[in-house]
Coordinates of C-alpha atoms and ligand atoms in Angstrom, one line a residue:
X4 CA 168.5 43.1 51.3
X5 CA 167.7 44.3 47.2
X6 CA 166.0 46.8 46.7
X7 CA 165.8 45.4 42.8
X8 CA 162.5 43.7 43.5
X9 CA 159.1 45.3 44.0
X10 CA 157.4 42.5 46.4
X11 CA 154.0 43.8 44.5
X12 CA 155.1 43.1 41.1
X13 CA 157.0 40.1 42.8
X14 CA 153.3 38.6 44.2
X15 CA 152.0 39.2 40.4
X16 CA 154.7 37.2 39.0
X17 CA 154.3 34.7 41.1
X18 CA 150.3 34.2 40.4
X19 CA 150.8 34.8 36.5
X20 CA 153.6 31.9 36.5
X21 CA 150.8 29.8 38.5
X22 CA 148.0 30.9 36.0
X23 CA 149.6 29.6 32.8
X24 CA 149.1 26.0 33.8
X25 CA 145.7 27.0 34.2
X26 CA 142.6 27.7 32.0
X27 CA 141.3 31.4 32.8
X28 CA 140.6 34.2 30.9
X29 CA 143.2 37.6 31.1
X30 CA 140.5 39.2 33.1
X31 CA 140.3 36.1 35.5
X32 CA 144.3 36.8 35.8
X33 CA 143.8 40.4 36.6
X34 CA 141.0 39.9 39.2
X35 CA 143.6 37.9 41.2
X36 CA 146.8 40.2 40.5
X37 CA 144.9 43.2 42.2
X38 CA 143.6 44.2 45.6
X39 CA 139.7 45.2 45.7
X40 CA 140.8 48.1 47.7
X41 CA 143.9 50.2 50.0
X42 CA 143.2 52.3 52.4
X43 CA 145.8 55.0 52.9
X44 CA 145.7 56.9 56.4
X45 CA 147.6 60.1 57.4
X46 CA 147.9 59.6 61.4
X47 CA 148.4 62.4 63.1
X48 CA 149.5 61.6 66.9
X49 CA 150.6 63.9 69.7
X50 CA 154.1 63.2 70.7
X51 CA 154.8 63.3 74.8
X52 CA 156.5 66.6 73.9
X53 CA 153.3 68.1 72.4
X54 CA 154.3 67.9 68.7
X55 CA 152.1 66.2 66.5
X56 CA 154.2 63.9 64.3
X57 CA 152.3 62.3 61.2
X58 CA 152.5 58.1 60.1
X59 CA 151.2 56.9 56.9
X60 CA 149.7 53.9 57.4
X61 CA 147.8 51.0 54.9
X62 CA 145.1 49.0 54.8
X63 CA 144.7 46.2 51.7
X64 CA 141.8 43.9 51.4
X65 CA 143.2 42.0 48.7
X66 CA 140.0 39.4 48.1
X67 CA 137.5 38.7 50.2
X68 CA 135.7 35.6 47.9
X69 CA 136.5 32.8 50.0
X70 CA 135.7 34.6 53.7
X71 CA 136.8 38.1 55.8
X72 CA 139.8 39.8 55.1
X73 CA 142.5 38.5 56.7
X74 CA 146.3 39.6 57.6
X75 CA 148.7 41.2 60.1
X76 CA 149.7 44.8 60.8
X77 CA 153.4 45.7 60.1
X78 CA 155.3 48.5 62.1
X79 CA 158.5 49.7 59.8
X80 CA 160.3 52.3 58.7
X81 CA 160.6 49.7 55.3
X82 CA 156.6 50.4 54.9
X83 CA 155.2 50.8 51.8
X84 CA 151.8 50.9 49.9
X85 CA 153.0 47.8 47.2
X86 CA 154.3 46.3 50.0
X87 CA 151.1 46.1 52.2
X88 CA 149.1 45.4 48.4
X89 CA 151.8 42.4 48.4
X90 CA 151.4 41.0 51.8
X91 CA 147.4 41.3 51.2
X92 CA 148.1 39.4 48.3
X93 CA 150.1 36.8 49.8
X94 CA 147.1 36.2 52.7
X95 CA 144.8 35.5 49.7
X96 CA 146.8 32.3 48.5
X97 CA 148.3 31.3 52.1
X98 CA 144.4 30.9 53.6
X99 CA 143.3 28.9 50.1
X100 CA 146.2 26.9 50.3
X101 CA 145.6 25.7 53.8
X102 CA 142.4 25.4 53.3
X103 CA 140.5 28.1 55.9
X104 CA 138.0 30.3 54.8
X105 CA 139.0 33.8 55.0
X106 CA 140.5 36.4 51.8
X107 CA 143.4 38.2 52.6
X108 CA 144.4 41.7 53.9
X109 CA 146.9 43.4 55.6
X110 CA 147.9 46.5 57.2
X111 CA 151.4 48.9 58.4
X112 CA 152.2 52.0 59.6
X113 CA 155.5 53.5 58.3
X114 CA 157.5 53.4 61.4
X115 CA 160.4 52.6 64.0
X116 CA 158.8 51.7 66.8
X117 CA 162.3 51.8 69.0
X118 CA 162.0 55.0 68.8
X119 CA 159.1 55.8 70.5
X120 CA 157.6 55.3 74.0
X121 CA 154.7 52.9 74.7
X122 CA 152.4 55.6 75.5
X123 CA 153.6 57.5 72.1
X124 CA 152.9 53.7 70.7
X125 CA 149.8 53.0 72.1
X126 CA 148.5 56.9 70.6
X127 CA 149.4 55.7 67.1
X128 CA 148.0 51.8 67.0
X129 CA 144.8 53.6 68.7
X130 CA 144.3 56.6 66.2
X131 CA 145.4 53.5 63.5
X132 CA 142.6 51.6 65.2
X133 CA 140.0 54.3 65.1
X134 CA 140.5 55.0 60.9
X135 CA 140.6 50.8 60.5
X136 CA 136.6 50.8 62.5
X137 CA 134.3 51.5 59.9
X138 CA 136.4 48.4 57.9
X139 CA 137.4 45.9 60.3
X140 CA 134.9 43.5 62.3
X141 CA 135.1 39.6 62.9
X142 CA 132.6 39.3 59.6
X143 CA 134.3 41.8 58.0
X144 CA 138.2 42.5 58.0
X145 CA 140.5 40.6 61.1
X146 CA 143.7 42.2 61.5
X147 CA 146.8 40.5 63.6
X148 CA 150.4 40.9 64.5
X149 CA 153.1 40.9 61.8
X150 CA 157.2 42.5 62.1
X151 CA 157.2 44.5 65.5
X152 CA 153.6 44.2 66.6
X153 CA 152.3 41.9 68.9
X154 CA 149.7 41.1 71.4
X155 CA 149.9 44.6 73.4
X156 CA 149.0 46.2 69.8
X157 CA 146.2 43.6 69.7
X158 CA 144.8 44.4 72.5
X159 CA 144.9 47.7 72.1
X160 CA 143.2 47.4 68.6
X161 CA 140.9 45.7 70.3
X162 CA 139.6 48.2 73.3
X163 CA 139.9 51.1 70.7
X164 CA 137.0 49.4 68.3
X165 CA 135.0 47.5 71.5
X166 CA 134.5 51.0 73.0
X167 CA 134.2 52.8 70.0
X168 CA 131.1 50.1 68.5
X169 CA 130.3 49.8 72.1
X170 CA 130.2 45.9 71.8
X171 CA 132.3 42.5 73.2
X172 CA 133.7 41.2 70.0
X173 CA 137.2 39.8 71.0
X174 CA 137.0 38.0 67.2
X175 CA 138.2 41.2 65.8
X176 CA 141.8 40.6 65.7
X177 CA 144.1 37.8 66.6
X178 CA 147.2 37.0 68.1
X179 CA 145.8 38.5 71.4
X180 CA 147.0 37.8 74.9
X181 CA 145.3 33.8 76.4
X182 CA 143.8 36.4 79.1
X183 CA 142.3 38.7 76.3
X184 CA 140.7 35.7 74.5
X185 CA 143.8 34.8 72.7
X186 CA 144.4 31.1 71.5
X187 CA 146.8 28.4 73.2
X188 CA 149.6 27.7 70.6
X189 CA 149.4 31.4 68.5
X190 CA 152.5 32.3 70.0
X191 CA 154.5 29.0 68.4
X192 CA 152.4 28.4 65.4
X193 CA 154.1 30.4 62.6
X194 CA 157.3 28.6 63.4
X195 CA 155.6 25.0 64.5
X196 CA 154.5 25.2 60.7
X197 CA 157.8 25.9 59.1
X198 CA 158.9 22.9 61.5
X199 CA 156.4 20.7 60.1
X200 CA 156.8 21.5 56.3
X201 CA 160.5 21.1 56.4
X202 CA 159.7 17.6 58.0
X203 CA 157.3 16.7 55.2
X204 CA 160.0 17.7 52.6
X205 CA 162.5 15.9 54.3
X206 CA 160.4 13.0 54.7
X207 CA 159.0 13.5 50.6
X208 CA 162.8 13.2 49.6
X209 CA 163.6 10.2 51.9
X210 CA 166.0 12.5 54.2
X211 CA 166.8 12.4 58.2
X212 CA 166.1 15.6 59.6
X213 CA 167.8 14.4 62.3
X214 CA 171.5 15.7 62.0
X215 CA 170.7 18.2 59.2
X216 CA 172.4 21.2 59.3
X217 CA 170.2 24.0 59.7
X218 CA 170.6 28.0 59.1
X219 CA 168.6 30.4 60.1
X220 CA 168.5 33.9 58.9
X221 CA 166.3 36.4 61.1
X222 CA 166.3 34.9 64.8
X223 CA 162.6 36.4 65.6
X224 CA 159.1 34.9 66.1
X225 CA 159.3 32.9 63.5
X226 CA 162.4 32.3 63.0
X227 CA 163.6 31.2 67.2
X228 CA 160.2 29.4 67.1
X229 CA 161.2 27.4 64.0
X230 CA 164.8 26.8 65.2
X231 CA 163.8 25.1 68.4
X232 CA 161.2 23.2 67.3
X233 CA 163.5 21.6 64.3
X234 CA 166.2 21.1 67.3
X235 CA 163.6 19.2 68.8
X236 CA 163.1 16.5 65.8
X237 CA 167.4 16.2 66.4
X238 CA 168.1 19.1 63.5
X239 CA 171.7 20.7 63.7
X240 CA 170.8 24.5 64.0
X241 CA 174.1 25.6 63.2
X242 CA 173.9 29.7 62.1
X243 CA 171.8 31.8 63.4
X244 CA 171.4 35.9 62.4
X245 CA 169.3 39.0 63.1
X246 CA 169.2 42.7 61.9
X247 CA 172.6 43.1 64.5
X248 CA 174.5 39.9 62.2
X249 CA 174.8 36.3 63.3
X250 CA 176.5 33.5 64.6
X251 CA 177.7 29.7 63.5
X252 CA 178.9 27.3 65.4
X253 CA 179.4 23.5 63.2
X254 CA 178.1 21.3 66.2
X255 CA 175.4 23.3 66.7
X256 CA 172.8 25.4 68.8
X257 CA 171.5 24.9 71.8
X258 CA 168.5 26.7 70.6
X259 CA 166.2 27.5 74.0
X260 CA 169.5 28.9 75.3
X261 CA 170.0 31.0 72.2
X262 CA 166.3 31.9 72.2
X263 CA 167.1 33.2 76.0
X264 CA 170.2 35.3 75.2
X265 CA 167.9 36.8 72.2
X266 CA 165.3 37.8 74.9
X267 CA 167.6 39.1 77.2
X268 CA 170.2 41.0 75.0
X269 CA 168.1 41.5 72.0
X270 CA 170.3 39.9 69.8
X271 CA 171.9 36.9 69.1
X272 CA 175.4 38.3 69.0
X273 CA 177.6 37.5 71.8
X274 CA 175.8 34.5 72.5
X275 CA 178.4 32.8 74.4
X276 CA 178.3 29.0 72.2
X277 CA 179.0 30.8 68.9
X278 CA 182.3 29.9 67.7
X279 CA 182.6 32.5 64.6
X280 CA 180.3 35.5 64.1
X281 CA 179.3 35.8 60.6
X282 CA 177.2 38.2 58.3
X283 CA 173.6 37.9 57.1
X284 CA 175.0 37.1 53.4
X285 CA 177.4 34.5 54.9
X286 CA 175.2 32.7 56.5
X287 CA 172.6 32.7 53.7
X288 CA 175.3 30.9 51.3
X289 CA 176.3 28.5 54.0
X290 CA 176.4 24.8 52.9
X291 CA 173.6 23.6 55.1
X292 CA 170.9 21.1 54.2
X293 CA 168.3 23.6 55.6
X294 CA 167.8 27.0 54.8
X295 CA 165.1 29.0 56.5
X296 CA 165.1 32.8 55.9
X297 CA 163.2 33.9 58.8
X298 CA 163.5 37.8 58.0
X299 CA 162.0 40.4 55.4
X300 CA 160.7 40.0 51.5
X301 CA 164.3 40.1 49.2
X302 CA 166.9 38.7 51.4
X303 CA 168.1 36.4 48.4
X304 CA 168.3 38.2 45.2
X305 CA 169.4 37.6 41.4
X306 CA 173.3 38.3 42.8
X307 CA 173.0 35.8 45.8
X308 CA 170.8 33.4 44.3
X309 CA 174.2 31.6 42.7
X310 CA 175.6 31.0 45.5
X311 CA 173.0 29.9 47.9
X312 CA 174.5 26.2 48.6
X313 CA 171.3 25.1 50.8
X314 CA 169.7 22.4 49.3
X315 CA 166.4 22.5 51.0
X316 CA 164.6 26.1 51.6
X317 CA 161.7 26.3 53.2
X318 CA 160.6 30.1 53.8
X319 CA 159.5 31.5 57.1
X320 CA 159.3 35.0 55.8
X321 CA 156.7 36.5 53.6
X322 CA 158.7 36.9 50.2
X323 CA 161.9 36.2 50.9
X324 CA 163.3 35.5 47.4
X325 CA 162.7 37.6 44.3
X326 CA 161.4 36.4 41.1
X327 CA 164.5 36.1 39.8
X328 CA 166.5 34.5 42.4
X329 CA 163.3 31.9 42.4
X330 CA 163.9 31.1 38.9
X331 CA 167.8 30.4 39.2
X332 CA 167.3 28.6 42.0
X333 CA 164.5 26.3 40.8
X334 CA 166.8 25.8 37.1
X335 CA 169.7 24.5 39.7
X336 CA 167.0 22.3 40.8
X337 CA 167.4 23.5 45.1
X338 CA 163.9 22.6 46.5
X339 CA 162.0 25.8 48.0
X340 CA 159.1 25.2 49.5
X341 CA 157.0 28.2 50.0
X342 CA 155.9 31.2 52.3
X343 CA 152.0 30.3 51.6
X344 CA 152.5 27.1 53.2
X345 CA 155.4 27.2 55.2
X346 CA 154.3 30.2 57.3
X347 CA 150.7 29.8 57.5
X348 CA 150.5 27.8 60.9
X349 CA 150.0 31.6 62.1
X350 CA 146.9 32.6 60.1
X351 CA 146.0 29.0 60.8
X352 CA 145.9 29.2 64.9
X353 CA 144.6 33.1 64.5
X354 CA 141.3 31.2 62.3
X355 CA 141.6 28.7 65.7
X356 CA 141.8 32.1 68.1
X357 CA 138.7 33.4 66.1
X358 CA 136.3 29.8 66.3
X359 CA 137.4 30.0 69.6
X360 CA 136.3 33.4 70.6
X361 CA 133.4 33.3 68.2
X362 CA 132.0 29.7 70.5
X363 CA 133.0 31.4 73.5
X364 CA 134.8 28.1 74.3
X365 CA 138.5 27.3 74.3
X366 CA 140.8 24.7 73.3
X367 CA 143.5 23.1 74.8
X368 CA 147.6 23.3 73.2
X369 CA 147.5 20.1 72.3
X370 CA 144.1 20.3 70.5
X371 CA 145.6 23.4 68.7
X372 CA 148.6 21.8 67.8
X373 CA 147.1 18.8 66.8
X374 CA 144.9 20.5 64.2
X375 CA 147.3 22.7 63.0
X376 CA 149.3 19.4 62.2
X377 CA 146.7 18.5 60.6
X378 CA 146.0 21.0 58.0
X379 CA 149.6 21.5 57.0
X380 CA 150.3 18.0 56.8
X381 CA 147.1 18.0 53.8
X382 CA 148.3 21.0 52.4
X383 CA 151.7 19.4 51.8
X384 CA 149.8 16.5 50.1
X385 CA 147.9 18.6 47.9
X386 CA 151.0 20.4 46.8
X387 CA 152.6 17.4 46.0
X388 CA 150.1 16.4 44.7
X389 CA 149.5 19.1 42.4
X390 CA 153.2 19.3 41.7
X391 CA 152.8 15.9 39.9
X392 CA 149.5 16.0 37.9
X393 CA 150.2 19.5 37.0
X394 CA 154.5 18.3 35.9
X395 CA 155.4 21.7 37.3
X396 CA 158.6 22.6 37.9
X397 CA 158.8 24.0 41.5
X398 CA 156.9 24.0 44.7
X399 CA 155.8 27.3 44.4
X400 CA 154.2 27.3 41.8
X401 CA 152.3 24.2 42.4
X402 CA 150.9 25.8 45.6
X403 CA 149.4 29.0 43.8
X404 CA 148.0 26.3 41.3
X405 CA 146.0 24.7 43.9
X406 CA 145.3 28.0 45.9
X407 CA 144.6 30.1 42.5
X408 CA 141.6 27.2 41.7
X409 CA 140.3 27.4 45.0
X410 CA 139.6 31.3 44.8
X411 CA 138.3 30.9 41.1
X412 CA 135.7 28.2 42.5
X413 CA 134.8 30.1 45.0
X414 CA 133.9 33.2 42.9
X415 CA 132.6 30.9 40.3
X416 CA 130.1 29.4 42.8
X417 CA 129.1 33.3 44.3
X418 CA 128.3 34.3 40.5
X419 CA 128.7 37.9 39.4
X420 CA 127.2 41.0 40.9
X421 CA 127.0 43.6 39.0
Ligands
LIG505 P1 160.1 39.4 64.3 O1 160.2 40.9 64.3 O2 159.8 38.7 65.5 O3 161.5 38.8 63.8 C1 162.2 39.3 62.7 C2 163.6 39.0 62.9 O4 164.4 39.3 61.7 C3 164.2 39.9 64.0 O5 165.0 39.2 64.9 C4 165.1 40.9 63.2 O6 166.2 41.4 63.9 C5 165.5 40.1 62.0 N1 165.9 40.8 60.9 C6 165.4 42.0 60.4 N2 166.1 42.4 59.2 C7 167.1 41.4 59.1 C8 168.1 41.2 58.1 N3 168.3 42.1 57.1 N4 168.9 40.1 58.3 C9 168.7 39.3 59.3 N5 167.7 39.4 60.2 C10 166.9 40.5 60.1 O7 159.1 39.1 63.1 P2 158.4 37.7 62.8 O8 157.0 37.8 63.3 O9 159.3 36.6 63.2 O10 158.3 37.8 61.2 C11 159.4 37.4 60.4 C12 158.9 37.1 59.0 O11 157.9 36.1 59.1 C13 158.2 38.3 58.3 O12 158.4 38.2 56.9 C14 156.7 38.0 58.6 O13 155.8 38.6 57.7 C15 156.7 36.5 58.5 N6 155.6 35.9 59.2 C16 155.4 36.0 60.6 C17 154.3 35.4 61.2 C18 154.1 35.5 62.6 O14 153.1 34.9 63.1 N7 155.0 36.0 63.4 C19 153.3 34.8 60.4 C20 153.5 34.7 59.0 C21 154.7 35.3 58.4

């Protein structure tokens, strides 16, 4: 991964490019490069041997124009304040571009959570979850899961500001367990979506899905999710990698074992199918027709860029090429289609989990799904859409277009407070 690009700077670029096919003023662009606020926490947790060990940790509410903050919490030791600013960021355009009415936000604490036991873990998310209270609320702020957190640390967010505000509000974060008042579908719905806007770019440039070659770089929620669900529509899945390297094998995956050996071993090395093991930066310049990096912001840089041989990427990841590598790739003409669509079936079935837990009435998986479909499938028209009217010269920039005029209406129809 390169450490050349600051995914901050990299989420400014990315509106500013948008902006200039737009009419707004420079104060207009600043208001949407900058979060309205970050909160930076010191937490210091008692370790089971008695020491107190302190985790910086971050809160961004990017914008909150168009509804309640919304956006995951991160555990890394990769954790940084930009990078939390740029994931806020990110939530912004992703919820305007699909349509659902919340801002953005997002949250991490600077840590390895291997290295710690779950009661060590369940101390930090709850001291996280008493400095996020005053912030955080179902009208306010929603946080969910992101890298390494899930529905335990949900839950657990949960309890913590329930018993603290001494109130039932199960609306206050997402991606909690069906038992905890969690949502049918949550679980798939980051990777359903990559599924279903790689099929709607397949299907805009008169391609079969069925038989493309398929790699995926970063064999995790999103990523396994994504993989079997493009197996399903008859995709080749044909490399697959994780933080311990990967694996390729020309006829292809079959992905729900793979997805079983990575639950099992924690990995998907070894997997007994794989016919050549391979590294993270071979299999992101493999010749496929589908490239899916499935991992962390900066996997493709300036240097790799050139030899990226996909023709199609559609990314799972938040931020997974740098400015720069977007703009080589984009002259060469490879077709990416981006994070704030591709990966928002998650925020999308966490806005389900919180209509759901806000009526007190559930929906079934096939409802879920079935709206979820929905709203991507419209998103992809209004990118196209807007990629036409506008004669802009890649997807992503199209999207912001359409998500950047949303915001601005939106703060247009509020008016100013002073
Ligand atoms: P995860 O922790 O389940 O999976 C991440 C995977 O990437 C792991 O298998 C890990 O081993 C692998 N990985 C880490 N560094 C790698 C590297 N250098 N090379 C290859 N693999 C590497 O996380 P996730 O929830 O699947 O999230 C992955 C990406 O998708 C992140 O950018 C996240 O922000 C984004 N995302 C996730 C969701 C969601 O609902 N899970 C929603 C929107 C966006």
């Amino acid at each position: 991964m390169s450490a050349e690009a600051n995914p901050f700077e990299s989420l400014q670029e990315q509106i500013g490019e948008a902006a200039e096919f737009l009419d707004i003023s420079e104060d207009e662009l600043t208001w949407l490069q900058y979060p309205e606020r970050t909160l930076e926490a010191n937490l210091s947790v008692e370790m089971d041997d008695g020491s107190l060990e302190r985790f910086p940790a971050y809160r961004s509410q990017f914008n909150g124009t168009r509804g309640p903050y919304k956006g995951g919490i991160r555990y890394h030791p990769g954790v940084t304040r930009d990078e939390v600013k740029a994931l806020a960021g990110w939530m912004v355009y992703k919820c305007a571009s699909v349509g659902i009415p919340y801002g953005g936000g997002k949250g991490g604490i600077k840590l390895d959570p291997s290295q710690y036991s779950t009661d060590e873990l369940e101390r930090i998310t709850r001291s996280f979850a008493k400095e996020l209270r005053p912030i955080i609320g179902e009208d306010k702020d929603i946080p969910a899961p992101d890298v390494n957190t899930g529905q335990r640390e949900m839950n657990w967010i949960r309890d913590t500001y329930e018993t603290l505000e001494n109130t039932t509000e199960p609306g206050v974060v997402t991606g909690k367990a069906i038992e905890s008042g969690g949502s049918e579908g949550r679980v798939e719905a980051t990777g359903r979506s990559v599924m279903l806007t790689a099929r709607e770019a397949f299907d805009h440039f008169d391609r079969d899905i069925a038989g493309a070659t398929v790699a995926v770089q970063g064999f995790g929620n999103a990523g396994s999710v994504a993989a079997r669900l493009l197996d399903d529509l008859g995709a080749n899945i044909v490399a697959a990698s994780d933080s311990s390297g990967g694996i390729y094998n020309e006829s292809g995956f079959d992905t729900d074992a793979l997805s079983s050996h990575k639950r099992t071993t924690g990995r998907v090395a070894d997997f007994a199918e794989s016919s050549d093991e391979l590294t993270n930066e071979e299999l992101l310049k493999l010749d496929v027709d589908l490239l899916i990096p499935a991992a962390l912001e900066n996997a493709i840089d300036a240097d790799l860029a050139p030899e990226i041989q996909a023709d199609i990427i559609v990314e799972a990841a938040n931020g997974p090429l740098t400015p720069a590598a977007d703009r080589q790739l984009s002259e060469r003409d490879v077709a990416v289609f981006p994070d704030i669509i591709a990966n928002a079936g998650g925020v999308v079935v966490s806005y389900f989990e919180w209509v759901q837990n806000r009526q007190r009435f559930f929906w079934s998986e096939s409802k879920v799904n079935d709206e979820l479909e929905r709203i991507i499938v419209d998103a992809f028209e209004d990118l196209l859409e807007t990629y036409e009217t506008y004669d802009v010269s890649n997807y992503r920039t199209a999207m912001y277009i359409v998500a950047i005029e949303r915001v601005l209406q939106a703060k247009e129809e509020r008016g100013i407070w002073p």
